[in-house]
């Protein structure tokens, strides 16, 4: 239920948009690795994972 609500509030975000939102102090490679791992762990599409997503609170 919480996952469905989260997806409804967050539009799909491309990898490029995701990296831009992470800021310049974070390596794009590291940011995307974390994004993909969060997607694998949660079972959610990576496009719905935002830099500010909290695995246990939001998913």
mmCIF file of N, CA, C and O in Angstrom, residues 3 6-7 10-15 35-36 38-50 53 59:
data_model
loop_
_atom_site.group_PDB
_atom_site.id
_atom_site.type_symbol
_atom_site.label_atom_id
_atom_site.label_comp_id
_atom_site.label_asym_id
_atom_site.label_seq_id
_atom_site.Cartn_x
_atom_site.Cartn_y
_atom_site.Cartn_z
ATOM 1 N N UNK A 3 3.902 1.580 -0.992
ATOM 2 C CA UNK A 3 4.635 1.665 -2.252
ATOM 3 C C UNK A 3 3.751 2.254 -3.340
ATOM 4 O O UNK A 3 4.192 3.114 -4.102
ATOM 5 N N UNK A 6 3.450 5.942 -2.810
ATOM 6 C CA UNK A 6 4.712 6.595 -3.155
ATOM 7 C C UNK A 6 4.809 6.789 -4.669
ATOM 8 O O UNK A 6 5.145 7.867 -5.144
ATOM 9 N N UNK A 7 4.513 5.748 -5.431
ATOM 10 C CA UNK A 7 4.604 5.814 -6.892
ATOM 11 C C UNK A 7 3.628 6.844 -7.449
ATOM 12 O O UNK A 7 3.961 7.575 -8.383
ATOM 13 N N UNK A 10 5.230 10.303 -7.114
ATOM 14 C CA UNK A 10 6.538 10.529 -7.719
ATOM 15 C C UNK A 10 6.539 10.066 -9.172
ATOM 16 O O UNK A 10 6.450 8.873 -9.431
ATOM 17 N N UNK A 11 6.664 11.015 -10.080
ATOM 18 C CA UNK A 11 6.740 10.655 -11.499
ATOM 19 C C UNK A 11 8.065 9.949 -11.777
ATOM 20 O O UNK A 11 9.015 10.062 -11.003
ATOM 21 N N UNK A 12 8.127 9.237 -12.877
ATOM 22 C CA UNK A 12 9.362 8.547 -13.252
ATOM 23 C C UNK A 12 10.470 9.569 -13.469
ATOM 24 O O UNK A 12 10.245 10.649 -14.021
ATOM 25 N N UNK A 13 11.667 9.227 -13.020
ATOM 26 C CA UNK A 13 12.817 10.120 -13.083
ATOM 27 C C UNK A 13 13.922 9.399 -13.848
ATOM 28 O O UNK A 13 14.317 8.290 -13.483
ATOM 29 N N UNK A 14 14.425 10.018 -14.924
ATOM 30 C CA UNK A 14 15.494 9.398 -15.708
ATOM 31 C C UNK A 14 16.783 9.354 -14.892
ATOM 32 O O UNK A 14 16.942 10.072 -13.895
ATOM 33 N N UNK A 15 17.733 8.538 -15.338
ATOM 34 C CA UNK A 15 19.026 8.478 -14.661
ATOM 35 C C UNK A 15 19.721 9.841 -14.686
ATOM 36 O O UNK A 15 20.351 10.236 -13.707
ATOM 37 N N UNK A 35 21.083 3.693 -6.533
ATOM 38 C CA UNK A 35 19.708 3.696 -7.059
ATOM 39 C C UNK A 35 19.293 2.296 -7.504
ATOM 40 O O UNK A 35 18.210 1.819 -7.182
ATOM 41 N N UNK A 36 20.183 1.635 -8.251
ATOM 42 C CA UNK A 36 19.868 0.297 -8.757
ATOM 43 C C UNK A 36 19.763 -0.710 -7.614
ATOM 44 O O UNK A 36 18.914 -1.598 -7.645
ATOM 45 N N UNK A 38 18.818 -0.033 -4.513
ATOM 46 C CA UNK A 38 17.542 0.233 -3.835
ATOM 47 C C UNK A 38 16.384 -0.354 -4.628
ATOM 48 O O UNK A 38 15.435 -0.873 -4.056
ATOM 49 N N UNK A 39 16.474 -0.279 -5.938
ATOM 50 C CA UNK A 39 15.440 -0.858 -6.785
ATOM 51 C C UNK A 39 15.395 -2.376 -6.613
ATOM 52 O O UNK A 39 14.317 -2.963 -6.468
ATOM 53 N N UNK A 40 16.553 -3.012 -6.609
ATOM 54 C CA UNK A 40 16.617 -4.466 -6.427
ATOM 55 C C UNK A 40 16.059 -4.890 -5.073
ATOM 56 O O UNK A 40 15.301 -5.854 -4.978
ATOM 57 N N UNK A 41 16.431 -4.165 -4.035
ATOM 58 C CA UNK A 41 16.001 -4.514 -2.680
ATOM 59 C C UNK A 41 14.494 -4.323 -2.502
ATOM 60 O O UNK A 41 13.812 -5.161 -1.918
ATOM 61 N N UNK A 42 13.976 -3.214 -3.037
ATOM 62 C CA UNK A 42 12.565 -2.885 -2.820
ATOM 63 C C UNK A 42 11.626 -3.545 -3.816
ATOM 64 O O UNK A 42 10.434 -3.659 -3.570
ATOM 65 N N UNK A 43 12.156 -3.927 -4.987
ATOM 66 C CA UNK A 43 11.315 -4.479 -6.041
ATOM 67 C C UNK A 43 10.618 -3.405 -6.864
ATOM 68 O O UNK A 43 9.798 -3.713 -7.724
ATOM 69 N N UNK A 44 10.951 -2.138 -6.598
ATOM 70 C CA UNK A 44 10.362 -1.025 -7.355
ATOM 71 C C UNK A 44 11.178 -0.742 -8.598
ATOM 72 O O UNK A 44 12.382 -0.988 -8.633
ATOM 73 N N UNK A 45 10.520 -0.174 -9.597
ATOM 74 C CA UNK A 45 11.209 0.280 -10.797
ATOM 75 C C UNK A 45 12.198 1.367 -10.405
ATOM 76 O O UNK A 45 11.874 2.261 -9.629
ATOM 77 N N UNK A 46 13.406 1.316 -10.939
ATOM 78 C CA UNK A 46 14.432 2.297 -10.586
ATOM 79 C C UNK A 46 14.007 3.721 -10.900
ATOM 80 O O UNK A 46 14.432 4.660 -10.246
ATOM 81 N N UNK A 47 13.148 3.898 -11.890
ATOM 82 C CA UNK A 47 12.711 5.240 -12.281
ATOM 83 C C UNK A 47 11.880 5.929 -11.206
ATOM 84 O O UNK A 47 11.702 7.137 -11.237
ATOM 85 N N UNK A 48 11.374 5.173 -10.256
ATOM 86 C CA UNK A 48 10.597 5.756 -9.169
ATOM 87 C C UNK A 48 11.427 5.954 -7.899
ATOM 88 O O UNK A 48 10.901 6.364 -6.874
ATOM 89 N N UNK A 49 12.726 5.659 -7.982
ATOM 90 C CA UNK A 49 13.624 5.890 -6.861
ATOM 91 C C UNK A 49 14.256 7.267 -7.041
ATOM 92 O O UNK A 49 14.880 7.541 -8.054
ATOM 93 N N UNK A 50 14.066 8.126 -6.064
ATOM 94 C CA UNK A 50 14.599 9.487 -6.069
ATOM 95 C C UNK A 50 15.804 9.564 -5.135
ATOM 96 O O UNK A 50 15.934 8.737 -4.230
ATOM 97 N N UNK A 53 14.714 9.407 -1.585
ATOM 98 C CA UNK A 53 13.930 8.243 -1.176
ATOM 99 C C UNK A 53 14.595 7.546 0.008
ATOM 100 O O UNK A 53 15.787 7.315 0.016
ATOM 101 N N UNK A 59 9.386 3.114 1.019
ATOM 102 C CA UNK A 59 9.119 1.906 0.248
ATOM 103 C C UNK A 59 8.683 0.804 1.168
ATOM 104 O O UNK A 59 8.183 -0.139 0.939
#
